[in-house]
Amino acid sequence: MSSMSRRHLIIAAGGIAAAAASSRAAFAQAATPAPGGPFKIDPLAYPANALEPHIDAKTMEIHHDRHHQAYVTNLNNFAKDNPQIAEKPVTDVLANLGSVPEAIRTGVRNNMGGHANHTMFWQIMGPNGGKPDGEVLGAVDRDLGGMEKLQTDFNAAGGRVFGSGWVFVTVTKDGKLAIETRPNQDNPIMDGKRALFGNDVWEHAYYLTYQNRRPDYLKAWWNTVNWKAVAERYAAAKAGTLGV
């Protein structure tokens, strides 16, 4: 074998080894668990594919494991130098954002709002969610004109959100309901209110299946609502114990 051939062989082997090392490093980086801290993300209470065909499994995995996790990771990074943001309930911090240090206030607003919104979101969805009844149905009839009008008005409000945001049904301590929207990851807690339930209209919540057809997603999403969980939240709101 000529010296030139040997040199080419050595270079090629080195390139293969470097590529393998790079692949191992990339895999190790991808497999590294999220840094620990006081804020946690709960696992889904149902399989990622449980809401199909209305919400596909891949969307659920990316939404929960990456998007929601990113908010929690950011909060834990803020908490390293500002542990006070983890010393009070999330509801207290969001209700008093003016007391958060100015340097991190926007970051806490966005990421803690996102954490609160998504924690609620996973809880109020599930397979075989049933139908509203009892006090919840009575409140919908009284305050929102019945289920058909609720869905029509809720979907219209969600469709009008410019860019990214949420559409909520809020609930007061006396059980009164209203439809409201919020931009970005803002949460009704920031205005002294509580969300009974809500839908995420950020594109990451629906794009893989619905692309730019947000109205189709909003309509299909009602098939995923867990009305038992909504009823539990309604009872907690009236008792003054509803969290995020």
C-alpha positions as YAML, in Angstrom:
chain: A
units: angstrom
residues:
- id: 1
  name: MET
  ca: [0.00, 0.00, 0.00]
- id: 2
  name: SER
  ca: [1.39, 3.41, -0.94]
- id: 3
  name: SER
  ca: [2.06, 6.05, 1.68]
- id: 4
  name: MET
  ca: [-0.67, 8.19, 0.08]
- id: 5
  name: SER
  ca: [-3.24, 5.34, 0.42]
- id: 6
  name: ARG
  ca: [-2.20, 4.69, 4.02]
- id: 7
  name: ARG
  ca: [-2.59, 8.38, 4.78]
- id: 8
  name: HIS
  ca: [-6.07, 8.44, 3.23]
- id: 9
  name: LEU
  ca: [-7.04, 5.35, 5.23]
- id: 10
  name: ILE
  ca: [-5.84, 6.90, 8.50]
- id: 11
  name: ILE
  ca: [-7.73, 10.15, 7.77]
- id: 12
  name: ALA
  ca: [-10.90, 8.25, 6.89]
- id: 13
  name: ALA
  ca: [-10.69, 6.13, 10.03]
- id: 14
  name: GLY
  ca: [-10.18, 9.24, 12.10]
- id: 15
  name: GLY
  ca: [-13.22, 10.82, 10.52]
- id: 16
  name: ILE
  ca: [-15.36, 7.79, 11.28]
- id: 17
  name: ALA
  ca: [-14.19, 7.74, 14.88]
- id: 18
  name: ALA
  ca: [-14.87, 11.45, 15.26]
- id: 19
  name: ALA
  ca: [-18.34, 11.06, 13.79]
- id: 20
  name: ALA
  ca: [-19.08, 8.19, 16.15]
- id: 21
  name: ALA
  ca: [-17.86, 10.21, 19.10]
- id: 22
  name: SER
  ca: [-19.95, 13.15, 17.99]
- id: 23
  name: SER
  ca: [-23.03, 10.92, 17.71]
- id: 24
  name: ARG
  ca: [-22.42, 9.51, 21.19]
- id: 25
  name: ALA
  ca: [-22.05, 13.03, 22.57]
- id: 26
  name: ALA
  ca: [-25.24, 14.17, 20.88]
- id: 27
  name: PHE
  ca: [-27.12, 11.15, 22.22]
- id: 28
  name: ALA
  ca: [-25.77, 11.74, 25.70]
- id: 29
  name: GLN
  ca: [-26.83, 15.37, 25.52]
- id: 30
  name: ALA
  ca: [-30.32, 14.44, 24.35]
- id: 31
  name: ALA
  ca: [-30.65, 11.81, 27.07]
- id: 32
  name: THR
  ca: [-29.50, 14.10, 29.87]
- id: 33
  name: PRO
  ca: [-32.37, 14.54, 32.31]
- id: 34
  name: ALA
  ca: [-33.72, 17.99, 33.01]
- id: 35
  name: PRO
  ca: [-31.93, 19.74, 35.88]
- id: 36
  name: GLY
  ca: [-33.55, 19.32, 39.26]
- id: 37
  name: GLY
  ca: [-35.12, 22.07, 41.27]
- id: 38
  name: PRO
  ca: [-38.16, 23.01, 43.30]
- id: 39
  name: PHE
  ca: [-40.50, 23.10, 40.29]
- id: 40
  name: LYS
  ca: [-41.69, 19.79, 38.87]
- id: 41
  name: ILE
  ca: [-43.76, 18.60, 35.94]
- id: 42
  name: ASP
  ca: [-46.20, 15.82, 36.65]
- id: 43
  name: PRO
  ca: [-46.41, 12.92, 34.20]
- id: 44
  name: LEU
  ca: [-49.53, 12.62, 32.09]
- id: 45
  name: ALA
  ca: [-52.28, 10.67, 33.83]
- id: 46
  name: TYR
  ca: [-53.09, 8.87, 30.56]
- id: 47
  name: PRO
  ca: [-51.11, 7.52, 27.58]
- id: 48
  name: ALA
  ca: [-49.93, 10.08, 25.03]
- id: 49
  name: ASN
  ca: [-52.14, 8.47, 22.39]
- id: 50
  name: ALA
  ca: [-55.26, 8.45, 24.58]
- id: 51
  name: LEU
  ca: [-56.72, 11.57, 22.95]
- id: 52
  name: GLU
  ca: [-56.39, 10.41, 19.36]
- id: 53
  name: PRO
  ca: [-57.65, 11.16, 16.77]
- id: 54
  name: HIS
  ca: [-58.41, 14.59, 18.20]
- id: 55
  name: ILE
  ca: [-54.87, 15.22, 19.49]
- id: 56
  name: ASP
  ca: [-52.13, 12.94, 18.16]
- id: 57
  name: ALA
  ca: [-49.60, 11.18, 20.38]
- id: 58
  name: LYS
  ca: [-46.56, 12.96, 18.93]
- id: 59
  name: THR
  ca: [-48.09, 16.36, 19.64]
- id: 60
  name: MET
  ca: [-48.84, 15.30, 23.21]
- id: 61
  name: GLU
  ca: [-45.29, 14.04, 23.72]
- id: 62
  name: ILE
  ca: [-43.66, 17.17, 22.32]
- id: 63
  name: HIS
  ca: [-46.09, 19.48, 24.09]
- id: 64
  name: HIS
  ca: [-45.70, 17.86, 27.51]
- id: 65
  name: ASP
  ca: [-42.11, 16.60, 27.47]
- id: 66
  name: ARG
  ca: [-40.50, 19.54, 25.69]
- id: 67
  name: HIS
  ca: [-42.63, 22.68, 25.79]
- id: 68
  name: HIS
  ca: [-43.97, 22.31, 29.33]
- id: 69
  name: GLN
  ca: [-40.66, 20.94, 30.55]
- id: 70
  name: ALA
  ca: [-38.89, 24.00, 29.13]
- id: 71
  name: TYR
  ca: [-41.02, 26.30, 31.31]
- id: 72
  name: VAL
  ca: [-40.22, 24.23, 34.38]
- id: 73
  name: THR
  ca: [-36.50, 24.13, 33.56]
- id: 74
  name: ASN
  ca: [-36.45, 27.90, 33.13]
- id: 75
  name: LEU
  ca: [-38.20, 28.38, 36.46]
- id: 76
  name: ASN
  ca: [-35.66, 26.18, 38.21]
- id: 77
  name: ASN
  ca: [-32.86, 28.22, 36.67]
- id: 78
  name: PHE
  ca: [-34.46, 31.43, 37.96]
- id: 79
  name: ALA
  ca: [-34.86, 29.84, 41.39]
- id: 80
  name: LYS
  ca: [-31.12, 29.17, 41.71]
- id: 81
  name: ASP
  ca: [-30.48, 32.86, 42.35]
- id: 82
  name: ASN
  ca: [-34.00, 33.78, 43.42]
- id: 83
  name: PRO
  ca: [-35.21, 30.98, 45.69]
- id: 84
  name: GLN
  ca: [-38.07, 33.15, 46.94]
- id: 85
  name: ILE
  ca: [-40.10, 32.41, 43.79]
- id: 86
  name: ALA
  ca: [-40.40, 28.80, 44.95]
- id: 87
  name: GLU
  ca: [-41.14, 29.55, 48.60]
- id: 88
  name: LYS
  ca: [-44.76, 30.49, 47.93]
- id: 89
  name: PRO
  ca: [-47.50, 28.69, 45.99]
- id: 90
  name: VAL
  ca: [-47.52, 29.36, 42.26]
- id: 91
  name: THR
  ca: [-50.93, 31.01, 42.65]
- id: 92
  name: ASP
  ca: [-49.50, 33.54, 45.13]
- id: 93
  name: VAL
  ca: [-46.54, 34.41, 42.92]
- id: 94
  name: LEU
  ca: [-48.68, 34.88, 39.80]
- id: 95
  name: ALA
  ca: [-51.18, 37.00, 41.72]
- id: 96
  name: ASN
  ca: [-48.37, 39.28, 42.93]
- id: 97
  name: LEU
  ca: [-45.94, 39.56, 40.03]
- id: 98
  name: GLY
  ca: [-45.09, 43.09, 41.13]
- id: 99
  name: SER
  ca: [-43.20, 41.62, 44.08]
- id: 100
  name: VAL
  ca: [-40.97, 39.53, 41.80]
- id: 101
  name: PRO
  ca: [-37.55, 41.17, 41.14]
- id: 102
  name: GLU
  ca: [-37.77, 43.26, 38.01]
- id: 103
  name: ALA
  ca: [-34.80, 41.53, 36.38]
- id: 104
  name: ILE
  ca: [-36.66, 38.20, 36.24]
- id: 105
  name: ARG
  ca: [-40.29, 39.40, 36.33]
- id: 106
  name: THR
  ca: [-41.03, 38.89, 32.64]
- id: 107
  name: GLY
  ca: [-39.33, 35.51, 32.65]
- id: 108
  name: VAL
  ca: [-41.29, 34.39, 35.70]
- id: 109
  name: ARG
  ca: [-44.52, 35.72, 34.19]
- id: 110
  name: ASN
  ca: [-43.99, 33.77, 30.97]
- id: 111
  name: ASN
  ca: [-42.62, 30.55, 32.42]
- id: 112
  name: MET
  ca: [-44.66, 30.28, 35.60]
- id: 113
  name: GLY
  ca: [-47.74, 31.24, 33.62]
- id: 114
  name: GLY
  ca: [-46.89, 28.50, 31.14]
- id: 115
  name: HIS
  ca: [-46.36, 26.02, 33.97]
- id: 116
  name: ALA
  ca: [-49.72, 26.90, 35.54]
- id: 117
  name: ASN
  ca: [-51.59, 26.85, 32.24]
- id: 118
  name: HIS
  ca: [-50.23, 23.49, 31.17]
- id: 119
  name: THR
  ca: [-50.68, 21.88, 34.58]
- id: 120
  name: MET
  ca: [-54.37, 22.76, 34.31]
- id: 121
  name: PHE
  ca: [-54.50, 21.70, 30.65]
- id: 122
  name: TRP
  ca: [-53.33, 18.13, 31.22]
- id: 123
  name: GLN
  ca: [-55.70, 17.76, 34.17]
- id: 124
  name: ILE
  ca: [-58.88, 18.77, 32.38]
- id: 125
  name: MET
  ca: [-58.36, 16.46, 29.41]
- id: 126
  name: GLY
  ca: [-58.61, 12.71, 29.16]
- id: 127
  name: PRO
  ca: [-60.20, 9.83, 27.25]
- id: 128
  name: ASN
  ca: [-63.89, 9.12, 27.72]
- id: 129
  name: GLY
  ca: [-64.47, 12.48, 29.37]
- id: 130
  name: GLY
  ca: [-68.23, 12.10, 29.59]
- id: 131
  name: LYS
  ca: [-70.64, 15.03, 29.58]
- id: 132
  name: PRO
  ca: [-71.17, 17.99, 31.89]
- id: 133
  name: ASP
  ca: [-73.89, 17.58, 34.48]
- id: 134
  name: GLY
  ca: [-74.89, 18.77, 37.94]
- id: 135
  name: GLU
  ca: [-73.65, 22.16, 39.10]
- id: 136
  name: VAL
  ca: [-71.29, 22.63, 36.17]
- id: 137
  name: LEU
  ca: [-74.04, 22.14, 33.61]
- id: 138
  name: GLY
  ca: [-76.32, 24.40, 35.63]
- id: 139
  name: ALA
  ca: [-73.67, 27.14, 35.68]
- id: 140
  name: VAL
  ca: [-73.08, 26.77, 31.93]
- id: 141
  name: ASP
  ca: [-76.80, 27.12, 31.27]
- id: 142
  name: ARG
  ca: [-77.12, 30.09, 33.64]
- id: 143
  name: ASP
  ca: [-74.01, 32.09, 32.71]
- id: 144
  name: LEU
  ca: [-73.02, 30.99, 29.21]
- id: 145
  name: GLY
  ca: [-76.32, 30.19, 27.50]
- id: 146
  name: GLY
  ca: [-75.97, 26.41, 27.41]
- id: 147
  name: MET
  ca: [-73.42, 24.00, 26.01]
- id: 148
  name: GLU
  ca: [-73.97, 24.76, 22.34]
- id: 149
  name: LYS
  ca: [-73.56, 28.50, 22.84]
- id: 150
  name: LEU
  ca: [-70.57, 27.93, 25.15]
- id: 151
  name: GLN
  ca: [-68.78, 25.90, 22.50]
- id: 152
  name: THR
  ca: [-69.62, 28.38, 19.74]
- id: 153
  name: ASP
  ca: [-68.50, 31.42, 21.76]
- id: 154
  name: PHE
  ca: [-65.44, 29.68, 23.23]
- id: 155
  name: ASN
  ca: [-64.26, 28.54, 19.79]
- id: 156
  name: ALA
  ca: [-64.85, 31.99, 18.32]
- id: 157
  name: ALA
  ca: [-62.86, 33.62, 21.13]
- id: 158
  name: GLY
  ca: [-60.03, 31.11, 20.69]
- id: 159
  name: GLY
  ca: [-60.01, 31.74, 16.95]
- id: 160
  name: ARG
  ca: [-59.64, 35.48, 17.51]
- id: 161
  name: VAL
  ca: [-56.51, 35.17, 19.65]
- id: 162
  name: PHE
  ca: [-53.80, 36.85, 17.61]
- id: 163
  name: GLY
  ca: [-50.65, 34.77, 17.50]
- id: 164
  name: SER
  ca: [-50.25, 32.64, 20.61]
- id: 165
  name: GLY
  ca: [-52.39, 32.47, 23.72]
- id: 166
  name: TRP
  ca: [-55.20, 30.74, 25.57]
- id: 167
  name: VAL
  ca: [-58.98, 30.77, 25.79]
- id: 168
  name: PHE
  ca: [-60.46, 30.09, 29.22]
- id: 169
  name: VAL
  ca: [-63.70, 29.64, 31.05]
- id: 170
  name: THR
  ca: [-63.05, 31.45, 34.31]
- id: 171
  name: VAL
  ca: [-64.86, 30.81, 37.58]
- id: 172
  name: THR
  ca: [-65.42, 33.03, 40.60]
- id: 173
  name: LYS
  ca: [-65.72, 31.84, 44.18]
- id: 174
  name: ASP
  ca: [-69.51, 32.10, 43.91]
- id: 175
  name: GLY
  ca: [-69.43, 29.84, 40.84]
- id: 176
  name: LYS
  ca: [-70.06, 32.41, 38.11]
- id: 177
  name: LEU
  ca: [-68.54, 31.53, 34.73]
- id: 178
  name: ALA
  ca: [-67.18, 33.71, 31.92]
- id: 179
  name: ILE
  ca: [-65.19, 33.22, 28.70]
- id: 180
  name: GLU
  ca: [-61.90, 35.10, 28.52]
- id: 181
  name: THR
  ca: [-58.71, 35.02, 26.47]
- id: 182
  name: ARG
  ca: [-55.12, 35.71, 27.45]
- id: 183
  name: PRO
  ca: [-52.03, 36.36, 25.27]
- id: 184
  name: ASN
  ca: [-48.90, 34.27, 25.42]
- id: 185
  name: GLN
  ca: [-48.77, 32.29, 28.70]
- id: 186
  name: ASP
  ca: [-50.75, 34.75, 30.82]
- id: 187
  name: ASN
  ca: [-53.12, 33.15, 33.31]
- id: 188
  name: PRO
  ca: [-56.35, 34.49, 34.89]
- id: 189
  name: ILE
  ca: [-54.65, 34.23, 38.30]
- id: 190
  name: MET
  ca: [-52.67, 37.32, 37.31]
- id: 191
  name: ASP
  ca: [-55.96, 39.26, 37.46]
- id: 192
  name: GLY
  ca: [-57.22, 37.67, 40.66]
- id: 193
  name: LYS
  ca: [-59.33, 35.09, 38.83]
- id: 194
  name: ARG
  ca: [-59.25, 31.31, 38.34]
- id: 195
  name: ALA
  ca: [-59.52, 29.15, 35.24]
- id: 196
  name: LEU
  ca: [-62.16, 26.44, 35.37]
- id: 197
  name: PHE
  ca: [-60.73, 25.04, 32.15]
- id: 198
  name: GLY
  ca: [-58.99, 26.34, 29.08]
- id: 199
  name: ASN
  ca: [-57.57, 25.48, 25.69]
- id: 200
  name: ASP
  ca: [-54.07, 26.18, 24.43]
- id: 201
  name: VAL
  ca: [-54.13, 27.90, 21.04]
- id: 202
  name: TRP
  ca: [-50.38, 28.10, 20.56]
- id: 203
  name: GLU
  ca: [-49.55, 26.35, 17.28]
- id: 204
  name: HIS
  ca: [-47.46, 23.75, 19.10]
- id: 205
  name: ALA
  ca: [-50.72, 22.41, 20.58]
- id: 206
  name: TYR
  ca: [-52.17, 21.40, 17.23]
- id: 207
  name: TYR
  ca: [-49.91, 22.00, 14.23]
- id: 208
  name: LEU
  ca: [-48.86, 18.43, 13.44]
- id: 209
  name: THR
  ca: [-52.45, 17.37, 12.81]
- id: 210
  name: TYR
  ca: [-54.26, 20.60, 11.96]
- id: 211
  name: GLN
  ca: [-51.49, 22.79, 10.47]
- id: 212
  name: ASN
  ca: [-53.00, 26.30, 10.27]
- id: 213
  name: ARG
  ca: [-56.60, 25.12, 10.77]
- id: 214
  name: ARG
  ca: [-57.07, 26.35, 14.30]
- id: 215
  name: PRO
  ca: [-60.91, 26.34, 14.04]
- id: 216
  name: ASP
  ca: [-60.83, 22.60, 13.28]
- id: 217
  name: TYR
  ca: [-58.64, 21.99, 16.33]
- id: 218
  name: LEU
  ca: [-60.88, 24.09, 18.56]
- id: 219
  name: LYS
  ca: [-63.93, 22.14, 17.45]
- id: 220
  name: ALA
  ca: [-62.27, 18.72, 17.86]
- id: 221
  name: TRP
  ca: [-60.76, 19.60, 21.26]
- id: 222
  name: TRP
  ca: [-64.14, 19.37, 22.99]
- id: 223
  name: ASN
  ca: [-63.95, 15.60, 22.52]
- id: 224
  name: THR
  ca: [-60.98, 15.53, 24.92]
- id: 225
  name: VAL
  ca: [-62.51, 17.44, 27.86]
- id: 226
  name: ASN
  ca: [-62.71, 15.44, 31.10]
- id: 227
  name: TRP
  ca: [-65.93, 16.76, 32.62]
- id: 228
  name: LYS
  ca: [-65.39, 14.90, 35.89]
- id: 229
  name: ALA
  ca: [-62.14, 16.82, 36.37]
- id: 230
  name: VAL
  ca: [-63.90, 20.07, 35.44]
- id: 231
  name: ALA
  ca: [-66.61, 19.35, 38.04]
- id: 232
  name: GLU
  ca: [-63.91, 18.76, 40.67]
- id: 233
  name: ARG
  ca: [-62.31, 22.10, 39.78]
- id: 234
  name: TYR
  ca: [-65.68, 23.82, 39.99]
- id: 235
  name: ALA
  ca: [-66.29, 22.44, 43.47]
- id: 236
  name: ALA
  ca: [-62.77, 23.49, 44.53]
- id: 237
  name: ALA
  ca: [-63.32, 27.01, 43.19]
- id: 238
  name: LYS
  ca: [-66.48, 27.42, 45.23]
- id: 239
  name: ALA
  ca: [-64.67, 26.07, 48.29]
- id: 240
  name: GLY
  ca: [-61.79, 28.49, 47.75]
- id: 241
  name: THR
  ca: [-59.27, 25.67, 47.34]
- id: 242
  name: LEU
  ca: [-58.70, 25.67, 43.55]
- id: 243
  name: GLY
  ca: [-55.03, 25.90, 42.68]
- id: 244
  name: VAL
  ca: [-53.76, 26.48, 39.17]
...
